[in-house]
Short mmCIF file of N, CA and C in Angstrom, two decimals:
data_model
loop_
_atom_site.label_atom_id
_atom_site.label_comp_id
_atom_site.label_asym_id
_atom_site.label_seq_id
_atom_site.Cartn_x
_atom_site.Cartn_y
_atom_site.Cartn_z
N MET A 26 10.44 -41.32 134.52
CA MET A 26 11.59 -40.78 134.88
C MET A 26 10.75 -41.05 136.05
N SER A 27 12.00 -41.36 137.31
CA SER A 27 11.17 -41.64 138.84
C SER A 27 11.88 -40.41 139.56
N GLU A 28 10.90 -40.84 140.60
CA GLU A 28 10.41 -39.10 141.81
C GLU A 28 11.67 -39.35 142.29
N VAL A 29 12.14 -38.14 143.04
CA VAL A 29 13.34 -37.74 144.10
C VAL A 29 12.88 -37.76 145.09
N LYS A 30 12.85 -38.53 146.51
CA LYS A 30 12.85 -38.75 147.35
C LYS A 30 13.83 -38.16 148.61
N SER A 31 13.05 -37.16 149.36
CA SER A 31 13.87 -35.65 149.74
C SER A 31 13.96 -36.16 151.12
N ASN A 32 15.13 -36.22 151.75
CA ASN A 32 15.16 -36.63 153.24
C ASN A 32 14.81 -35.36 154.21
N LYS A 33 14.36 -34.07 153.68
CA LYS A 33 13.73 -33.54 154.74
C LYS A 33 12.76 -33.62 155.87
N ARG A 34 12.53 -33.18 157.14
CA ARG A 34 11.73 -33.79 157.27
C ARG A 34 9.96 -32.63 156.77
N THR A 35 8.81 -33.14 156.92
CA THR A 35 7.81 -32.10 156.87
C THR A 35 6.46 -32.06 157.72
N LEU A 36 6.06 -31.53 157.98
CA LEU A 36 5.02 -30.97 159.40
C LEU A 36 3.48 -30.42 158.65
N GLU A 37 2.90 -30.79 159.40
CA GLU A 37 1.72 -30.09 159.09
C GLU A 37 0.92 -29.65 160.45
N GLY A 38 0.24 -28.00 159.98
CA GLY A 38 0.05 -27.71 161.34
C GLY A 38 -1.14 -26.50 160.99
N VAL A 39 -1.14 -25.69 162.18
CA VAL A 39 -2.33 -24.50 161.65
C VAL A 39 -1.34 -22.93 161.70
N VAL A 40 -1.91 -22.36 160.66
CA VAL A 40 -1.09 -20.86 160.89
C VAL A 40 -1.66 -19.93 162.36
N VAL A 41 -0.64 -19.73 163.04
CA VAL A 41 -1.24 -18.83 163.92
C VAL A 41 -1.09 -17.40 164.12
N SER A 42 0.10 -17.05 163.05
CA SER A 42 0.33 -15.42 163.07
C SER A 42 0.76 -15.37 161.60
N ASN A 43 0.54 -14.27 160.97
CA ASN A 43 0.74 -13.89 159.62
C ASN A 43 1.30 -12.26 159.47
N LYS A 44 1.97 -12.04 160.50
CA LYS A 44 2.42 -10.38 161.08
C LYS A 44 3.42 -10.33 160.59
N GLY A 45 4.39 -11.11 160.44
CA GLY A 45 6.10 -11.16 160.23
C GLY A 45 6.04 -10.81 158.12
N ASP A 46 7.04 -9.88 157.71
CA ASP A 46 6.90 -9.94 156.02
C ASP A 46 7.33 -10.89 155.76
N LYS A 47 6.42 -12.44 155.22
CA LYS A 47 6.66 -13.18 154.31
C LYS A 47 7.08 -13.99 155.45
N THR A 48 7.08 -14.32 156.57
CA THR A 48 6.90 -15.31 157.37
C THR A 48 5.38 -16.12 158.59
N VAL A 49 5.19 -16.68 158.38
CA VAL A 49 4.24 -17.52 159.28
C VAL A 49 4.47 -18.07 160.19
N VAL A 50 3.66 -18.21 161.46
CA VAL A 50 4.12 -19.17 162.57
C VAL A 50 3.37 -20.22 162.35
N VAL A 51 3.75 -20.96 162.43
CA VAL A 51 2.74 -22.23 162.20
C VAL A 51 2.73 -22.99 163.57
N GLU A 52 1.88 -23.68 164.45
CA GLU A 52 1.38 -24.43 165.34
C GLU A 52 1.65 -26.03 164.93
N VAL A 53 2.28 -26.59 165.83
CA VAL A 53 2.16 -28.35 165.27
C VAL A 53 2.31 -29.00 166.56
N GLU A 54 0.73 -29.86 166.08
CA GLU A 54 0.14 -30.26 167.32
C GLU A 54 0.58 -31.90 167.49
N ARG A 55 1.06 -32.52 168.24
CA ARG A 55 0.92 -34.12 167.92
C ARG A 55 0.62 -34.72 169.12
N LYS A 56 0.59 -36.57 169.23
CA LYS A 56 -0.05 -36.85 170.43
C LYS A 56 0.79 -38.06 170.22
N TYR A 57 0.79 -38.55 171.32
CA TYR A 57 1.98 -39.45 171.47
C TYR A 57 1.28 -40.35 173.32
N LEU A 58 1.85 -41.45 173.21
CA LEU A 58 1.06 -42.43 174.19
C LEU A 58 2.06 -42.30 175.21
N HIS A 59 1.57 -42.10 176.67
CA HIS A 59 2.27 -41.37 177.76
C HIS A 59 3.00 -42.57 178.27
N PRO A 60 4.68 -42.90 178.24
CA PRO A 60 4.88 -44.14 178.85
C PRO A 60 4.42 -44.90 180.07
N GLN A 61 4.10 -43.76 181.37
CA GLN A 61 3.92 -44.68 182.35
C GLN A 61 2.56 -45.27 182.32
N TYR A 62 1.46 -43.72 182.45
CA TYR A 62 0.45 -44.02 182.53
C TYR A 62 -0.40 -44.34 181.38
N HIS A 63 0.42 -44.69 180.11
CA HIS A 63 -0.79 -45.37 178.82
C HIS A 63 -1.91 -44.31 178.66
N LYS A 64 -1.82 -43.18 178.57
CA LYS A 64 -2.92 -41.96 178.39
C LYS A 64 -2.42 -41.37 177.34
N THR A 65 -3.18 -40.83 176.22
CA THR A 65 -2.42 -40.11 175.06
C THR A 65 -2.89 -38.96 175.61
N VAL A 66 -1.44 -38.35 175.37
CA VAL A 66 -1.41 -36.75 175.79
C VAL A 66 -1.09 -35.85 174.10
N ARG A 67 -1.38 -35.23 174.72
CA ARG A 67 -1.75 -33.98 172.97
C ARG A 67 -0.68 -32.51 173.69
N THR A 68 0.25 -32.64 172.39
CA THR A 68 1.53 -31.16 173.23
C THR A 68 1.45 -30.36 170.93
N SER A 69 2.09 -29.25 171.84
CA SER A 69 1.62 -28.39 169.96
C SER A 69 3.25 -27.53 170.17
N LYS A 70 3.80 -27.43 169.45
CA LYS A 70 5.03 -26.65 169.66
C LYS A 70 4.79 -25.36 167.72
N LYS A 71 5.17 -24.57 168.13
CA LYS A 71 5.28 -23.53 167.51
C LYS A 71 6.97 -23.33 166.33
N TYR A 72 6.21 -23.17 164.75
CA TYR A 72 7.67 -22.72 163.90
C TYR A 72 7.47 -22.44 163.26
N MET A 73 8.23 -21.26 163.03
CA MET A 73 8.66 -19.64 162.28
C MET A 73 8.67 -20.52 160.61
N ALA A 74 7.77 -20.30 159.70
CA ALA A 74 8.35 -20.77 158.42
C ALA A 74 8.37 -19.50 157.69
N HIS A 75 8.83 -19.65 156.12
CA HIS A 75 8.71 -18.69 155.37
C HIS A 75 8.17 -19.25 154.24
N ASP A 76 7.23 -17.77 154.28
CA ASP A 76 6.57 -17.68 153.40
C ASP A 76 6.58 -16.06 151.80
N ALA A 77 7.20 -17.23 150.81
CA ALA A 77 7.98 -16.29 149.84
C ALA A 77 6.44 -15.37 149.29
N GLU A 78 5.62 -15.66 149.20
CA GLU A 78 4.43 -14.82 148.46
C GLU A 78 3.36 -14.63 149.22
N ASN A 79 3.42 -14.89 150.68
CA ASN A 79 2.08 -14.33 151.82
C ASN A 79 0.90 -14.79 151.31
N ALA A 80 0.96 -15.74 150.98
CA ALA A 80 -0.78 -16.40 150.51
C ALA A 80 -1.17 -16.54 151.58
N CYS A 81 -0.44 -16.90 152.81
CA CYS A 81 -0.79 -17.55 154.13
C CYS A 81 -1.74 -16.77 154.81
N ASN A 82 -3.14 -17.65 155.63
CA ASN A 82 -4.08 -16.51 156.64
C ASN A 82 -4.04 -17.06 157.89
N ILE A 83 -4.36 -16.52 158.93
CA ILE A 83 -4.45 -17.27 160.09
C ILE A 83 -5.75 -18.12 160.05
N GLY A 84 -5.50 -19.59 160.39
CA GLY A 84 -6.52 -20.72 160.46
C GLY A 84 -6.34 -21.43 159.01
N ASP A 85 -4.97 -21.00 158.25
CA ASP A 85 -5.01 -22.23 157.28
C ASP A 85 -3.97 -23.37 158.15
N ARG A 86 -4.55 -24.52 157.12
CA ARG A 86 -3.55 -25.72 157.27
C ARG A 86 -2.77 -25.65 156.22
N VAL A 87 -1.36 -25.93 156.74
CA VAL A 87 -0.30 -25.99 155.63
C VAL A 87 0.68 -27.09 156.27
N ILE A 88 1.67 -27.16 155.38
CA ILE A 88 3.17 -27.88 154.90
C ILE A 88 3.83 -27.46 155.01
N ILE A 89 4.84 -27.85 156.27
CA ILE A 89 5.82 -26.55 155.91
C ILE A 89 7.10 -27.92 155.67
N ILE A 90 8.78 -27.63 155.50
CA ILE A 90 9.15 -28.37 154.92
C ILE A 90 10.71 -27.97 156.21
N GLU A 91 11.31 -28.74 156.29
CA GLU A 91 13.01 -28.30 156.65
C GLU A 91 13.51 -27.29 155.63
N SER A 92 14.25 -25.93 155.76
CA SER A 92 14.98 -26.07 155.16
C SER A 92 16.58 -25.29 155.22
N ALA A 93 17.40 -24.98 154.43
CA ALA A 93 18.20 -24.47 155.67
C ALA A 93 18.20 -22.91 156.25
N PRO A 94 18.92 -22.20 157.59
CA PRO A 94 18.47 -21.35 158.06
C PRO A 94 18.08 -20.35 157.01
N ILE A 95 17.12 -19.20 157.48
CA ILE A 95 16.98 -18.06 156.86
C ILE A 95 17.03 -16.85 157.83
N SER A 96 16.40 -16.68 158.25
CA SER A 96 17.24 -15.87 159.37
C SER A 96 17.18 -16.86 160.99
N ARG A 97 17.36 -16.39 162.12
CA ARG A 97 17.66 -16.18 163.44
C ARG A 97 17.08 -17.74 163.87
N ARG A 98 15.71 -17.58 163.51
CA ARG A 98 14.48 -18.35 164.44
C ARG A 98 13.75 -19.37 162.89
N LYS A 99 14.31 -19.05 161.53
CA LYS A 99 13.18 -19.09 160.51
C LYS A 99 14.19 -20.62 160.14
N ARG A 100 13.78 -22.06 160.36
CA ARG A 100 14.75 -23.28 159.84
C ARG A 100 13.41 -24.20 159.04
N TRP A 101 12.38 -23.46 158.71
CA TRP A 101 11.37 -24.16 157.73
C TRP A 101 11.09 -23.10 156.38
N THR A 102 10.03 -23.96 155.36
CA THR A 102 9.41 -23.13 154.24
C THR A 102 8.18 -23.78 154.30
N MET A 103 7.37 -22.88 154.15
CA MET A 103 5.65 -23.15 153.43
C MET A 103 5.91 -23.64 152.55
N GLN A 104 5.27 -25.09 152.13
CA GLN A 104 5.54 -25.96 150.95
C GLN A 104 3.82 -25.41 149.99
N THR A 105 2.93 -26.24 150.74
CA THR A 105 1.55 -25.96 150.16
C THR A 105 0.70 -25.95 151.53
N ILE A 106 -0.83 -25.05 150.60
CA ILE A 106 -1.54 -25.00 151.49
C ILE A 106 -2.64 -25.76 151.76
N VAL A 107 -2.88 -26.68 152.59
CA VAL A 107 -3.89 -28.09 152.36
C VAL A 107 -5.35 -27.72 153.16
N THR A 108 -5.56 -26.48 153.53
CA THR A 108 -6.88 -25.81 153.48
C THR A 108 -7.11 -24.87 154.29
N ARG A 109 -7.76 -23.80 153.48
CA ARG A 109 -8.24 -22.39 153.59
C ARG A 109 -8.62 -22.11 154.38
N ALA A 110 -8.51 -21.51 155.60
CA ALA A 110 -9.52 -21.18 156.89
C ALA A 110 -10.61 -20.22 156.30
N GLU A 111 -12.26 -20.37 156.47
CA GLU A 111 -13.60 -19.73 156.54
C GLU A 111 -13.08 -18.34 156.99
N GLN A 112 -13.42 -17.67 155.61
CA GLN A 112 -13.57 -16.53 155.90
C GLN A 112 -15.30 -15.91 156.01
N LEU A 113 -15.34 -14.91 157.56
CA LEU A 113 -16.68 -14.75 157.53
C LEU A 113 -17.19 -13.28 157.04
#
């Protein structure tokens, strides 16, 4: 059988907050070349994502996938945890 390809966007970022119930805030950083000055610029944006099992902790690197609106600000769902944060 062939695997079905999804048209939904996926992003990778770091969990910066997990205080909400079944919600994590993921900070996604991107780099691009400035069109006039030709310097690499880093920008970041925060996305609220749905975490049904409350599995994420602060510092985890996760992949989030686009989904239907879950609440007023949640339009993303946590798909997988790439790496866990080191616990002290």
